PDB file of C-alpha atoms in Angstrom:
ATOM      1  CA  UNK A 239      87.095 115.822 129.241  1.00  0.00           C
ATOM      2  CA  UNK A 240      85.073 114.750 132.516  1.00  0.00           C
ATOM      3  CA  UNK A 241      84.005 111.791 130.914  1.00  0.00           C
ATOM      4  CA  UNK A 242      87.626 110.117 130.152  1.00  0.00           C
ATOM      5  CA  UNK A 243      88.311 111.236 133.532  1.00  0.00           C
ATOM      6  CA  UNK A 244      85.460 108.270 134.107  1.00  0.00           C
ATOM      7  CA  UNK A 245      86.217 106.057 131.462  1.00  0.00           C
ATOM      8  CA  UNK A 246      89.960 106.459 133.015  1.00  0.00           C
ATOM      9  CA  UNK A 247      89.615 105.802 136.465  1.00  0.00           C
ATOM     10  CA  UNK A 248      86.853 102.485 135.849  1.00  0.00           C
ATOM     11  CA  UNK A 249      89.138 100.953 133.053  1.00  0.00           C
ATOM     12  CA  UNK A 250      92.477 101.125 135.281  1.00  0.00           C
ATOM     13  CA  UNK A 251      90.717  98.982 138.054  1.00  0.00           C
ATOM     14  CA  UNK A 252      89.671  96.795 135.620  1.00  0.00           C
ATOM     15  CA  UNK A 253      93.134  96.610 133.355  1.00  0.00           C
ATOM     16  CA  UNK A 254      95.592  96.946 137.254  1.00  0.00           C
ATOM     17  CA  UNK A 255      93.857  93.302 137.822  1.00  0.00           C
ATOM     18  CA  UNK A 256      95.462  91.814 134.761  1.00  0.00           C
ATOM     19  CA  UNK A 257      98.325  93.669 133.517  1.00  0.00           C
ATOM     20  CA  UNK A 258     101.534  94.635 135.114  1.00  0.00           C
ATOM     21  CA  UNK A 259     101.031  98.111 133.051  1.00  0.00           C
ATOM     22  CA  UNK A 260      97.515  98.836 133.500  1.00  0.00           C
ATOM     23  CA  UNK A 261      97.612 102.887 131.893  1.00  0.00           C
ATOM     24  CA  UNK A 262      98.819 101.406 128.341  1.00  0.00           C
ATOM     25  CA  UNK A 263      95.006  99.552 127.469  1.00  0.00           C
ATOM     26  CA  UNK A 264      93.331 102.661 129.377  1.00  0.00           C
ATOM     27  CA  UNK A 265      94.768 105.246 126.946  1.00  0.00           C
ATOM     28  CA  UNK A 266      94.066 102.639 123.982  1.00  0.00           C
ATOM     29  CA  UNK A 267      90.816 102.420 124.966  1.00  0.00           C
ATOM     30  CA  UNK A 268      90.361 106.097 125.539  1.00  0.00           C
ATOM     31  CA  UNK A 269      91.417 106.946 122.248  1.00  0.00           C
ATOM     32  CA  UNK A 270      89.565 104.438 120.810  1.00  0.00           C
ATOM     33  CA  UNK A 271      86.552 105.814 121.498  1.00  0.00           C
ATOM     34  CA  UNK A 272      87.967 109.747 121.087  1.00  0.00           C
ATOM     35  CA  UNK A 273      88.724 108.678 117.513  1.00  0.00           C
ATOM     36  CA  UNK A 274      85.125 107.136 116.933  1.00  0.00           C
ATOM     37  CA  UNK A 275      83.417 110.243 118.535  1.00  0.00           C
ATOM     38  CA  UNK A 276      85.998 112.515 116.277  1.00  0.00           C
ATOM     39  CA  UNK A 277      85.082 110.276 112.893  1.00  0.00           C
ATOM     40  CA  UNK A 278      80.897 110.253 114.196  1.00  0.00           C
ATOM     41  CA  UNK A 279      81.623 114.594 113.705  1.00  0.00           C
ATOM     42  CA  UNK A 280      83.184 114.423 111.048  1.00  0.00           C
ATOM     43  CA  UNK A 281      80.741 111.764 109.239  1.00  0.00           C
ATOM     44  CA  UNK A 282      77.984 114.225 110.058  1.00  0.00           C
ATOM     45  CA  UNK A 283      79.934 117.660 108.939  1.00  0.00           C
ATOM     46  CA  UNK A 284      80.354 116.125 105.348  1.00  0.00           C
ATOM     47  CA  UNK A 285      76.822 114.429 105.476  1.00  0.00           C
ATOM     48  CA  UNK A 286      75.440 117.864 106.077  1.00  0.00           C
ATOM     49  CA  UNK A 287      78.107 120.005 103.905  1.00  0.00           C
ATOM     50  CA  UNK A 288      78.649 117.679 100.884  1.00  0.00           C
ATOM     51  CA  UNK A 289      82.108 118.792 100.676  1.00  0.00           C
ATOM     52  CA  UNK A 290      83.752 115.377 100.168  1.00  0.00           C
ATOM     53  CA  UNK A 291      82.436 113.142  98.310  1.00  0.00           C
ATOM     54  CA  UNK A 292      84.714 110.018  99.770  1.00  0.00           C
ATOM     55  CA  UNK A 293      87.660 109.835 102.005  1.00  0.00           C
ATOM     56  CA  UNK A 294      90.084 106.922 103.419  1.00  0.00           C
ATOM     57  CA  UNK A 295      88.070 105.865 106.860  1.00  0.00           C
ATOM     58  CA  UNK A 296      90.928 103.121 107.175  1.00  0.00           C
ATOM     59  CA  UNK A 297      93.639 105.708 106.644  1.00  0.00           C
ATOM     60  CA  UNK A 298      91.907 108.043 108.162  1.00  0.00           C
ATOM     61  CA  UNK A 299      90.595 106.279 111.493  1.00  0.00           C
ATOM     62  CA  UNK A 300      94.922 105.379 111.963  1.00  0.00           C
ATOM     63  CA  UNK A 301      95.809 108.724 111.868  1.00  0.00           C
ATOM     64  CA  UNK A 302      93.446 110.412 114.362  1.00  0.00           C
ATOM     65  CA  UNK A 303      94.193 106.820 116.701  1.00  0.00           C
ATOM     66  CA  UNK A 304      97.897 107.574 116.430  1.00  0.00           C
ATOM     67  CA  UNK A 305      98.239 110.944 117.081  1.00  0.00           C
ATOM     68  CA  UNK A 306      95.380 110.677 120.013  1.00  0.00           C
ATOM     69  CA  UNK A 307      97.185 108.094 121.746  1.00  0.00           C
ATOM     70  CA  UNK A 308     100.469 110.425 121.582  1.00  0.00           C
ATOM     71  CA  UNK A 309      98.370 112.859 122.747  1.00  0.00           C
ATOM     72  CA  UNK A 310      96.596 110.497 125.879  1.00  0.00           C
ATOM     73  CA  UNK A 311      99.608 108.973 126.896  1.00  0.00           C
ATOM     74  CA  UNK A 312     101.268 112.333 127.565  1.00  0.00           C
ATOM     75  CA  UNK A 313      98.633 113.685 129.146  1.00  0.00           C
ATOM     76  CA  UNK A 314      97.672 110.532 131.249  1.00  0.00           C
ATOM     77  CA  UNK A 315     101.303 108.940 132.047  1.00  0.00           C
ATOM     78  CA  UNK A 316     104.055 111.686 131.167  1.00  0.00           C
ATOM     79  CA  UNK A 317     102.261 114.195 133.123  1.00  0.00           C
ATOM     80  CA  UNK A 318     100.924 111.715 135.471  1.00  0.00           C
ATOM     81  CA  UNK A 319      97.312 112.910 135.636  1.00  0.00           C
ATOM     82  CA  UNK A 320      95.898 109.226 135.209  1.00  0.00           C
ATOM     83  CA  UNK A 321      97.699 108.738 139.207  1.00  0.00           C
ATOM     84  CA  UNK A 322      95.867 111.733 140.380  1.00  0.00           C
ATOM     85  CA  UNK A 323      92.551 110.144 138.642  1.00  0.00           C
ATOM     86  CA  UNK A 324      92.760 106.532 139.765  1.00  0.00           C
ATOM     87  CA  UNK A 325      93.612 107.963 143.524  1.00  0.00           C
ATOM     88  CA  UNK A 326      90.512 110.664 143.646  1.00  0.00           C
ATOM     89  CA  UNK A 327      87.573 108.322 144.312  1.00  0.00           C
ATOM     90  CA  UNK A 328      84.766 110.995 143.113  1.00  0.00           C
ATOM     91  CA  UNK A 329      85.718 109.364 139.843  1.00  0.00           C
ATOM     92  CA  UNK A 330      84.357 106.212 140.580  1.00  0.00           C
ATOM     93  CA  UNK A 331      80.581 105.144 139.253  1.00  0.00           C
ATOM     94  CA  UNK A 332      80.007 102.372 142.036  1.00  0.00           C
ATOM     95  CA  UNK A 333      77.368  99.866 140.653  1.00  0.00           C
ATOM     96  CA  UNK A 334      76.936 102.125 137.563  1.00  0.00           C
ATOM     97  CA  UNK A 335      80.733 100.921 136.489  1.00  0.00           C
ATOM     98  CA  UNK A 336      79.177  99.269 133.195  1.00  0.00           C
ATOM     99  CA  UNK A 337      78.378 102.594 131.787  1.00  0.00           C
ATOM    100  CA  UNK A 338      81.930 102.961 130.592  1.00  0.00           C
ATOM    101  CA  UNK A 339      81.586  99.651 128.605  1.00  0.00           C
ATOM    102  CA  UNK A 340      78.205 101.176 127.174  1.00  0.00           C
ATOM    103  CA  UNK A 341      79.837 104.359 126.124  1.00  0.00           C
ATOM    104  CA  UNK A 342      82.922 102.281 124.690  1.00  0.00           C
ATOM    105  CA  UNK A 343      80.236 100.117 122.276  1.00  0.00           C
ATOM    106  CA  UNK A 344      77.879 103.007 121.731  1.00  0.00           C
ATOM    107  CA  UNK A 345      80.811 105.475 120.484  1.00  0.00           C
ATOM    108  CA  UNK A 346      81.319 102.583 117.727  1.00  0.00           C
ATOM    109  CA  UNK A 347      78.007 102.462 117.022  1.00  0.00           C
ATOM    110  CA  UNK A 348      77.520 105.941 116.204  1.00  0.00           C
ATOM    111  CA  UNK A 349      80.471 106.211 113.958  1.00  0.00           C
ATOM    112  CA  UNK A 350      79.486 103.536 112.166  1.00  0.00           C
ATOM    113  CA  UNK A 351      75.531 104.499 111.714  1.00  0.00           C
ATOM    114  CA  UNK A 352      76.865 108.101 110.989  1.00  0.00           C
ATOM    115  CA  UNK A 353      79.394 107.072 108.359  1.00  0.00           C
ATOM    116  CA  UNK A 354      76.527 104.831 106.721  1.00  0.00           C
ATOM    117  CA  UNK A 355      74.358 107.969 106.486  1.00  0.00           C
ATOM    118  CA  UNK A 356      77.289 109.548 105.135  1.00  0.00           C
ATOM    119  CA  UNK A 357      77.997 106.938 102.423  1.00  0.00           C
ATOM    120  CA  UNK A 358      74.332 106.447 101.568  1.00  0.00           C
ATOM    121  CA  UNK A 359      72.802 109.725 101.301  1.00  0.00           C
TER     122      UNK A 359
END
């Protein structure tokens, strides 16, 4: 969880200096790459289990997005953690800020080289 405490605080400064609700994209985001690390698991359980032969990714993917983003923006906004994260500065990376943009591309990445294993072997 420390890690979208990271990804959190770094993508509201970026997001608060373009949009009059910066939390909304930060919780997109975060689930975005939630979902892709949840899909990159379960890519690799049936890879190893052979328990399904095919599912829905499309279907799939929407679900876990939908029901994480429920999930961030309560957590985030409702309960108003993301105002305790973006105000506690040991959150911040300094000149190591691009990491979170790594992480973001390399979670999709992952899912999608674990899903071709998957579909391939």
């Amino acid at each position: 969880m420390k890690i979208y405490k990271y990804l959190y605080y770094s993508l509201y400064f970026k997001s608060s200096r373009h949009n009059a609700s910066p939390e909304i994209p930060v919780v997109g985001y975060i689930s975005f790459t939630q979902t892709n690390n949840i899909l990159s698991i379960i890519n690799l359980f049936l890879f190893f289990t052979k328990w399904v032969k095919n599912y829905n990714l499309p279907a799939t993917y929407l679900v876990i997005e939908i029901v994480l983003f429920i999930i961030n923006y309560y957590y985030f906004v409702k309960l108003k953690k993301g105002e305790l994260i973006a105000q506690d500065e040991k959150y911040s990376l300094g000149k190591f800020f691009f990491l979170t943009d790594v992480y973001l591309f390399s979670s999709v990445i992952i899912m999608a080289l674990t899903y071709y294993l998957y579909r391939e072997c």
